[in-house]
Coordinates of C-alpha atoms in Angstrom, one line a residue:
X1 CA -5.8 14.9 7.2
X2 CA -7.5 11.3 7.8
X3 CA -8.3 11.3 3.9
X4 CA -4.5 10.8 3.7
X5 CA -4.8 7.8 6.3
X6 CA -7.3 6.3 3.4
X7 CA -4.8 7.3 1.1
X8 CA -2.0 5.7 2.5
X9 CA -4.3 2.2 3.6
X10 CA -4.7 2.2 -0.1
X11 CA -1.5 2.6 -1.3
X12 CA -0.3 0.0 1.5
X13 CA -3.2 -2.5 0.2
X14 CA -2.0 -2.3 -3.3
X15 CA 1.8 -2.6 -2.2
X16 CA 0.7 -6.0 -0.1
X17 CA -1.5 -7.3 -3.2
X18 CA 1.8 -6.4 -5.6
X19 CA 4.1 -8.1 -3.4
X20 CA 1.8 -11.1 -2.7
X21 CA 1.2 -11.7 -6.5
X22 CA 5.1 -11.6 -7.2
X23 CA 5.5 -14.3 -4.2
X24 CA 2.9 -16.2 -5.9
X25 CA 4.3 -16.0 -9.3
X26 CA 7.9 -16.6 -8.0
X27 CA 6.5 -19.6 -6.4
X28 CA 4.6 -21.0 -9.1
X29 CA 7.4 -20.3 -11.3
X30 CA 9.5 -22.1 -9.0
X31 CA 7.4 -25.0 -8.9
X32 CA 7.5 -25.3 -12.8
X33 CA 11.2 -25.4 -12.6
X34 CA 11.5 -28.0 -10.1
X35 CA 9.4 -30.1 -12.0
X36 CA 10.9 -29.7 -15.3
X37 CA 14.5 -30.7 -12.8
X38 CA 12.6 -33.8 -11.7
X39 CA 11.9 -34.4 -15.5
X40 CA 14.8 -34.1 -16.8
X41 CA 17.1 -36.2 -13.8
X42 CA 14.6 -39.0 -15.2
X43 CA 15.8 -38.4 -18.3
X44 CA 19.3 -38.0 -17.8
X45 CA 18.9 -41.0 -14.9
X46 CA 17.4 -43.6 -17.7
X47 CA 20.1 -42.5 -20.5
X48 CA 23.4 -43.3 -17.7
X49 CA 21.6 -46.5 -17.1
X50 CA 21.1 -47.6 -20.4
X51 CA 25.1 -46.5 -20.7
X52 CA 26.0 -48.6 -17.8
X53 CA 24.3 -51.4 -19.4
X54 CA 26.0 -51.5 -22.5
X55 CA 29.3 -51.0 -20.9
X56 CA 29.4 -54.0 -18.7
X57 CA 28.6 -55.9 -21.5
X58 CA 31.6 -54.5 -23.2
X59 CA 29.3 -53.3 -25.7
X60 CA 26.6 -54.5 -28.1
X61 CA 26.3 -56.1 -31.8
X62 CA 23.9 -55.2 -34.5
X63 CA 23.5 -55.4 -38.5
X64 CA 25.0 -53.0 -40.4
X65 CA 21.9 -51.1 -42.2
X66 CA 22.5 -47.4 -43.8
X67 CA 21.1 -45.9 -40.1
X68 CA 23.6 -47.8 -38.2
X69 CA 27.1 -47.6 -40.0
X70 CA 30.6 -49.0 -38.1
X71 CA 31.9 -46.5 -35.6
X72 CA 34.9 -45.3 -37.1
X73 CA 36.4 -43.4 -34.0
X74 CA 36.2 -47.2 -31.8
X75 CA 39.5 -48.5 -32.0
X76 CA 39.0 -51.9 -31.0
X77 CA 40.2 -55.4 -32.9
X78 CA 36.7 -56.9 -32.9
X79 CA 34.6 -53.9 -34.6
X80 CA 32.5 -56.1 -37.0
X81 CA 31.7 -59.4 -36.7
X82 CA 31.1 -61.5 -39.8
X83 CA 28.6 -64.2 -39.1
X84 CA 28.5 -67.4 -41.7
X85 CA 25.1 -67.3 -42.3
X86 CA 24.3 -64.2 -41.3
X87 CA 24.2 -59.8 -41.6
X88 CA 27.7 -58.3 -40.3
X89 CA 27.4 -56.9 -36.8
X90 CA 28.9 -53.9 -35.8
X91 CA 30.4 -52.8 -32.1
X92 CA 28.0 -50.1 -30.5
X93 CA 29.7 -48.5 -27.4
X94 CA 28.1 -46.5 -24.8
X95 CA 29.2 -43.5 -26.2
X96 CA 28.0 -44.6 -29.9
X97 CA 24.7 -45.9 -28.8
X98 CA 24.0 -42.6 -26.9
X99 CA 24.4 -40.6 -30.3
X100 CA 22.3 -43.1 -31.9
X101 CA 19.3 -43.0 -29.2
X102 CA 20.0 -39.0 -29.2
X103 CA 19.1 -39.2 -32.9
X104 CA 16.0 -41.7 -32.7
X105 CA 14.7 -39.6 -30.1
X106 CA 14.7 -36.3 -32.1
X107 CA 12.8 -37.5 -34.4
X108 CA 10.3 -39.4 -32.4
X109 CA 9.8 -36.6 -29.3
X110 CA 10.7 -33.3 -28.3
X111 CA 13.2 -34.1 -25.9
X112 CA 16.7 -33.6 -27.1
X113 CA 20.1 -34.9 -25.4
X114 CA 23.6 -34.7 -26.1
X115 CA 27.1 -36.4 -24.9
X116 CA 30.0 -33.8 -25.1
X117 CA 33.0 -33.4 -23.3
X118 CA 36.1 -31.1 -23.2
X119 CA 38.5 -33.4 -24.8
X120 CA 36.1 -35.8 -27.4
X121 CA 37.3 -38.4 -29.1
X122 CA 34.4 -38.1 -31.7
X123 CA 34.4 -34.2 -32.6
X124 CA 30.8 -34.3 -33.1
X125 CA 31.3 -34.3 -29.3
X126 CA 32.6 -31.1 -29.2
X127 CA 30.9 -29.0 -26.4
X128 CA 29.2 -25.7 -27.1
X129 CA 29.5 -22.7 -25.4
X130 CA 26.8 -23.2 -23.0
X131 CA 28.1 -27.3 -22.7
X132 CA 31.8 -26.2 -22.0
X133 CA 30.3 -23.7 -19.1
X134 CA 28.5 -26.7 -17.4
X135 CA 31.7 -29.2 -17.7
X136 CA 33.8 -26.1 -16.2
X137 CA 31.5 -26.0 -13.2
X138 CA 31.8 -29.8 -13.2
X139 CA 35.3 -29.8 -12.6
X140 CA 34.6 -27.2 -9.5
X141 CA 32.7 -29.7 -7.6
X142 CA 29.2 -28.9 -9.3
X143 CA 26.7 -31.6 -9.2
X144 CA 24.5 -30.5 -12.1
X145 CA 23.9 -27.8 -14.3
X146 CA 20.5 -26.1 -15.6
X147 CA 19.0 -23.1 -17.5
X148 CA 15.3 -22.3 -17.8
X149 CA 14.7 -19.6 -20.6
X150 CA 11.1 -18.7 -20.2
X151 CA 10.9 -16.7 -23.7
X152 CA 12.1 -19.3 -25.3
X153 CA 10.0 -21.6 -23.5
X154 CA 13.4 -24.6 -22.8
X155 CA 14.8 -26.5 -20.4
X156 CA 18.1 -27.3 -20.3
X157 CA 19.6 -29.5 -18.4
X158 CA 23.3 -31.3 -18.0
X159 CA 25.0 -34.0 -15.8
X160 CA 28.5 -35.1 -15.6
X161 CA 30.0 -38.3 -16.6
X162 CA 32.3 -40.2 -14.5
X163 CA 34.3 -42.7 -15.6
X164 CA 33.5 -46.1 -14.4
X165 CA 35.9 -49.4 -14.3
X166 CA 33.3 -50.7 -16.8
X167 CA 34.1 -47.8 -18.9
X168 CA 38.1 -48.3 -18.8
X169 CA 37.8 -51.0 -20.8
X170 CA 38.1 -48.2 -23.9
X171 CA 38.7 -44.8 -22.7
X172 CA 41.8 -46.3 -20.8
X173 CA 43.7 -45.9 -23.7
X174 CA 42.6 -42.2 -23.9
X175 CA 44.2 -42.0 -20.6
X176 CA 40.9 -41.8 -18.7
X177 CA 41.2 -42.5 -15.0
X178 CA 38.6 -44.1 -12.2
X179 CA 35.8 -41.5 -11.6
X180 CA 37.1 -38.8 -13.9
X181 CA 34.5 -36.9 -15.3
X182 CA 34.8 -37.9 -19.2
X183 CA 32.2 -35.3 -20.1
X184 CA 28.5 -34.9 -19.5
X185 CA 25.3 -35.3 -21.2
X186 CA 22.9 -32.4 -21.7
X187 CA 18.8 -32.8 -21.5
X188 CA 17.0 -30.3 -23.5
X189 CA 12.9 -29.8 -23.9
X190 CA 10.4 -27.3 -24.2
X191 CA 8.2 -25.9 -21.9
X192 CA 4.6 -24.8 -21.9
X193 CA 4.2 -21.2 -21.1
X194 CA 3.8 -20.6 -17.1
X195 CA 0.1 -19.5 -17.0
X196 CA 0.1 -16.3 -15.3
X197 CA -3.5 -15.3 -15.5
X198 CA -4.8 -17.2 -12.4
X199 CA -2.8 -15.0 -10.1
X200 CA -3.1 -11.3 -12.0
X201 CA -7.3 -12.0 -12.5
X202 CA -7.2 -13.4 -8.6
X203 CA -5.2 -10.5 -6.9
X204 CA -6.9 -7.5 -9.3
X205 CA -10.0 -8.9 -8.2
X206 CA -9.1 -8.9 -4.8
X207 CA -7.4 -5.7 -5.0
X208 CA -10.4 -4.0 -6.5
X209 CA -13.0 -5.5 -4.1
X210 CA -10.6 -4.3 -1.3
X211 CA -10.3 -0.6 -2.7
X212 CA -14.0 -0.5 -2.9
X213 CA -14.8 -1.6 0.6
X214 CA -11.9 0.7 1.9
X215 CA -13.5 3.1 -0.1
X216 CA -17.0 2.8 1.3
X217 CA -15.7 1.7 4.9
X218 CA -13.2 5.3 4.8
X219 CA -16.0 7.4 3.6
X220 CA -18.4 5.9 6.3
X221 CA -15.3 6.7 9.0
X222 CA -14.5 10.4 7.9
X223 CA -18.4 11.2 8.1
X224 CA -18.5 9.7 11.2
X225 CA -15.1 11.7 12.5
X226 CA -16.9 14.5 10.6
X227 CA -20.1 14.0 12.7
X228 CA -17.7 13.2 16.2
X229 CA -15.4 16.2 15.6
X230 CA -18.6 18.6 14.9
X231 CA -20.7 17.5 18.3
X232 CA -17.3 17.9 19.9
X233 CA -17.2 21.6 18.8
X234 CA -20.6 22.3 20.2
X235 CA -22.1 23.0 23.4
X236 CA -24.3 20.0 24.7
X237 CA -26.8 22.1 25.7
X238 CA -27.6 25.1 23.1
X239 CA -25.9 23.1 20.6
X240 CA -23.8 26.1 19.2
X241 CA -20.3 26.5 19.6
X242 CA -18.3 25.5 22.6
X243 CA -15.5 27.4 24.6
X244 CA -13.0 25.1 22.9
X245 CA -13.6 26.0 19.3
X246 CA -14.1 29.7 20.1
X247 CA -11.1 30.1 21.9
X248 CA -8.9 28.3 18.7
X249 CA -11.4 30.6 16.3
X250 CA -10.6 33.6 18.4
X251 CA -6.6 33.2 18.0
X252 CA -6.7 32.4 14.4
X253 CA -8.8 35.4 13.6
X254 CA -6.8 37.6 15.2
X255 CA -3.3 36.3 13.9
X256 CA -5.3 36.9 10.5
X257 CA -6.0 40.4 11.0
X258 CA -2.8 41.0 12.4
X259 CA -1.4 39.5 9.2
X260 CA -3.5 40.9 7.0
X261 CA -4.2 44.3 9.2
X262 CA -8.0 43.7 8.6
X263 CA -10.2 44.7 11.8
X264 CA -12.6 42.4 13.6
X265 CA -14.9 42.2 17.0
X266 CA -15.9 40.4 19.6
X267 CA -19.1 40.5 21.3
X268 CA -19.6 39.1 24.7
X269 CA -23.2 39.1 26.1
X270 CA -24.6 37.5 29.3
X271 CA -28.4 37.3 30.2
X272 CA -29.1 39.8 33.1
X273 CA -30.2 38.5 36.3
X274 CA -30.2 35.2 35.3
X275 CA -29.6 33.6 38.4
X276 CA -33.1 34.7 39.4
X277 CA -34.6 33.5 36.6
X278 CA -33.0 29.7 37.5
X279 CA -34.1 30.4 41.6
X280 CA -37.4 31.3 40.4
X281 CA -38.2 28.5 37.6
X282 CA -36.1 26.2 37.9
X283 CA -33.0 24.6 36.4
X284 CA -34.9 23.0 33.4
X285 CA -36.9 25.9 32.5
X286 CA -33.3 27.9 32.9
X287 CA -31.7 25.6 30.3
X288 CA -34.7 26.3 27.8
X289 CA -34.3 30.1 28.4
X290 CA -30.7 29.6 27.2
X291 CA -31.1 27.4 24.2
X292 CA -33.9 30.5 22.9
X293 CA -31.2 32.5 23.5
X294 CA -28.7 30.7 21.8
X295 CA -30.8 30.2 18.8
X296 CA -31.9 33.7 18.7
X297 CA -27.8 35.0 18.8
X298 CA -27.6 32.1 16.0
X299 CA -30.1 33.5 13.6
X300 CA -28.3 37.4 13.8
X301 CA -24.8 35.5 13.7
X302 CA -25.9 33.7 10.3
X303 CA -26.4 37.0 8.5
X304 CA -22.8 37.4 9.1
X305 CA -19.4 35.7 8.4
X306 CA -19.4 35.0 12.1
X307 CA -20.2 32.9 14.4
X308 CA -21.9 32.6 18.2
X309 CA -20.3 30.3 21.1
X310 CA -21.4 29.9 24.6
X311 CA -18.7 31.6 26.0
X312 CA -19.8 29.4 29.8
X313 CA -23.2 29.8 32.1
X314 CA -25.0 32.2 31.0
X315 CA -22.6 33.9 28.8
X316 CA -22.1 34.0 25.1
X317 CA -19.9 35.3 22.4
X318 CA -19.5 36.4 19.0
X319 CA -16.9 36.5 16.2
X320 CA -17.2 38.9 13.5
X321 CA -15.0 38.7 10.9
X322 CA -13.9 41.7 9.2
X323 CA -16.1 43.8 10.8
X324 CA -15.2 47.4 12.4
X325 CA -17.0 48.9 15.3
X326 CA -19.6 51.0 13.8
X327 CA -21.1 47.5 12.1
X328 CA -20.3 45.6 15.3
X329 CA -22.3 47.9 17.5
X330 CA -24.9 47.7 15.1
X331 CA -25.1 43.5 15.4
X332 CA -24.8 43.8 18.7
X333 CA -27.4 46.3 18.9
X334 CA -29.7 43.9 16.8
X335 CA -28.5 41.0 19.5
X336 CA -30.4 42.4 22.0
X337 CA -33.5 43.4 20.7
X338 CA -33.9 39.8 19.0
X339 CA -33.4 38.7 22.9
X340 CA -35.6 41.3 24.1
X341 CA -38.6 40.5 21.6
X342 CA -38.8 36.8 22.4
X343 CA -40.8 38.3 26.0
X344 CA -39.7 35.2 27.8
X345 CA -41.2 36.2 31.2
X346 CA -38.7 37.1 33.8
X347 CA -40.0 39.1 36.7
X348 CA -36.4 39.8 37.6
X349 CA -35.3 41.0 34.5
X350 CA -34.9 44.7 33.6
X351 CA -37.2 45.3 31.0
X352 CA -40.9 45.2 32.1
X353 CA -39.6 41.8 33.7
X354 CA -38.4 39.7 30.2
X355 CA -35.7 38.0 29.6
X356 CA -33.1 40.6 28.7
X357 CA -28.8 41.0 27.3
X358 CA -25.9 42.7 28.2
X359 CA -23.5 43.1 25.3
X360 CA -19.9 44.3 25.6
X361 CA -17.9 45.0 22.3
X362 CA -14.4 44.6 21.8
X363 CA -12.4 46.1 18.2
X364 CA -9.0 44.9 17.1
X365 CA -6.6 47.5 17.6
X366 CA -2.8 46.9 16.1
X367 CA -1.3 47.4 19.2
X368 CA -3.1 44.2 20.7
X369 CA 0.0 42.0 21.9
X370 CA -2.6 39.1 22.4
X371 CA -6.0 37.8 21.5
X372 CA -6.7 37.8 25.3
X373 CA -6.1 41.6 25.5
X374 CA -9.0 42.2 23.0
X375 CA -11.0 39.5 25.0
X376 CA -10.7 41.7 28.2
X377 CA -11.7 44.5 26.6
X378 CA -14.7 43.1 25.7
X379 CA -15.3 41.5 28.9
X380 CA -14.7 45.4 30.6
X381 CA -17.1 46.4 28.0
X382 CA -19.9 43.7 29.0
X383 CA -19.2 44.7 33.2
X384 CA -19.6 48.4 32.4
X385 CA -23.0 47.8 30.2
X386 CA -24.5 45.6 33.9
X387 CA -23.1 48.9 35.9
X388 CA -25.0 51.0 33.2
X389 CA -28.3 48.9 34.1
X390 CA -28.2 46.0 32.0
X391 CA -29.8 45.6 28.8
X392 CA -27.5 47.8 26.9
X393 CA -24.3 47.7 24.4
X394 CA -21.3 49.0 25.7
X395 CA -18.5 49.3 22.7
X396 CA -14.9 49.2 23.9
X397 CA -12.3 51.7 22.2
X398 CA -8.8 53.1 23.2
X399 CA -11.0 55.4 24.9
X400 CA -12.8 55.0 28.1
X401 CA -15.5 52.1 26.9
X402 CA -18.5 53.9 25.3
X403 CA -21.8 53.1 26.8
X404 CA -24.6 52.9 24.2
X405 CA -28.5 52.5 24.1
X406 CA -28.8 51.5 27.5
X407 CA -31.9 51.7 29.2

């Protein structure tokens, strides 16, 4: 169950690393498109100005050369100019000059603009698609207009016109009013490929370093739960099992043989006399007694697919798995000799005055209602073997308890 808590940290880490890379891209991304806006308001800024220039001079003169050719869509009296001694000058409007600079600068950068409106005079001003969209939105109170297309790596950008008094002078005729929008002009460039790589190599490596140390740190943390959950299974003193983890042991074993119908025993023994061993030696020497005990009842448990628990005092208490009461009597048996043979000196005890065990054996029977029933048979079992003189096994049945090899 807590290897799911590592899980889930994990998971959660790599959610907060996804989320915090798309933030990052987002922002970056963001910040490429606000400056390719600041860019191209410049651009758009300088182009109006320029405009505004030539229209409050009421337009400019230059030669005639193959590049620059009369306007043919200005309808004006004073078109061309034909100096004595010199070239003949053309008229170049705002609107004229703005095609001609669009042109130059084609050729000479990668920055592309573009008058249009919805109504030209000049049908080369004839807005696109995309062109007619932003002069709709215009007319709808929009400021400005922009599209970033990242696979094609361009920026486009468009701002309206609005008519000026300096720009009545010719597009009154048209029937252009004061601060109509005539149109717009639309700013077009490329764009360098946002560099991604920064963020993914940054935030993998991150991510990785932080699924390794998660990785170590949670391994580290379920030992030590491992280690915290096993000492808090065992008895502080004998260092086998506790109370706790024998009574949970005792109620899953027997809902298994009740599911299963599968028999098993309990064994409950409790060192005879062993108050008198304590009065006599002392408490310390009393809580060595019981951890040679304990280990003794350990080493017989271990050749089994049980287990021993210090049942409290001076008591303790075995599991057997799948074990019926001929084989239980039998461990039991070999309980109490083990206990006997160590000869720890007890002038109280029972057998020429060692340290000796009572055993009482309980079987599961099908009509046990609980795992306590089976418990106090066992615990009838060990009270009848101390009546019988101690140092003996008693095995409970359905019968009256059977006392065996007592001495």
């Amino acid at each position: 169950m807590k290897q799911h808590y590592i899980t889930i940290s994990a998971i959660c880490w790599i959610l907060l690393l996804l989320t915090s890379a798309m933030w990052n891209i987002w922002q970056l991304r963001h910040a490429h498109q606000a400056q390719h806006l600041k860019v191209a308001r410049s651009f758009f800024g300088l182009v109006v100005t320029i405009r505004e220039w030539n229209a409050q001079l009421g337009g400019v003169y230059a030669p005639i050369t193959p590049h620059l050719q009369p306007n043919p869509y200005l309808d004006t009296t004073n078109r061309e100019l034909y100096p004595p001694d010199g070239p003949v000058l053309t008229k170049v409007n705002p609107a004229y000059m703005t095609r001609l600079l669009a042109a130059l600068a084609a050729e000479k950068q990668d920055v592309r603009f573009r008058i249009s409106s919805l109504q030209p005079v000049n049908p080369s001003n004839q807005a696109t698609a995309w062109e007619r969209q932003a002069l709709l939105a215009f007319e709808q109170q929009a400021q400005e207009f922009y599209t970033w297309d990242q696979q094609a790596q361009t920026f486009t950008y468009m701002a309206p016109l609005i008519a000026e008094a300096s720009c009545l002078t010719c597009h009154a005729q048209y029937g252009s009013q004061l601060n109509e929008i005539r149109g717009g002009i639309s700013v077009s460039f490329s764009t360098p490929p946002v560099n991604l790589n920064p963020i993914l190599f940054s935030h993998s490596l991150i991510m990785l370093v932080g699924l390794v140390a998660m990785h170590i740190v949670g391994q580290q943390l379920l030992h030590a739960f491992a280690e915290l959950e096993a000492r808090s299974q065992l008895d502080g003193l004998t260092q086998v099992f506790n109370r706790g983890y024998f009574d949970a042991h005792l109620k899953h074993e027997f809902k298994r043989a009740q599911r299963h119908n599968r028999p098993f025993s309990v064994i409950l023994g409790d060192v005879d006399n062993f108050k008198a061993y304590n009065d006599l030696y002392g408490h310390q020497a009393g809580d060595h007694c019981l951890q040679i005990v304990a280990n003794t009842l350990q080493l017989v448990a271990s050749q089994t697919d049980g287990f021993v628990a210090r049942y409290g005092g001076e008591e303790f208490v075995l599991i057997l798995p799948n074990t019926a009461a001929s084989s239980a009597h039998s461990i039991a048996e070999q309980a109490r000799i083990a206990v006997e043979r160590l000869a720890i000196r007890h002038p109280g005890g029972v057998a020429d005055g060692y340290v000796t065990l009572s055993l009482g054996v309980a079987i599961w029977h099908p009509d046990d209602y609980a795992a306590a029933t089976m418990l106090a048979r066992a615990d009838k079992s060990l009270y009848q073997a101390k009546q019988s003189g101690r140092n003996c096994v008693v095995v409970a049945s359905e019968m009256p308890a059977l006392m065996l090899d007592c001495t």
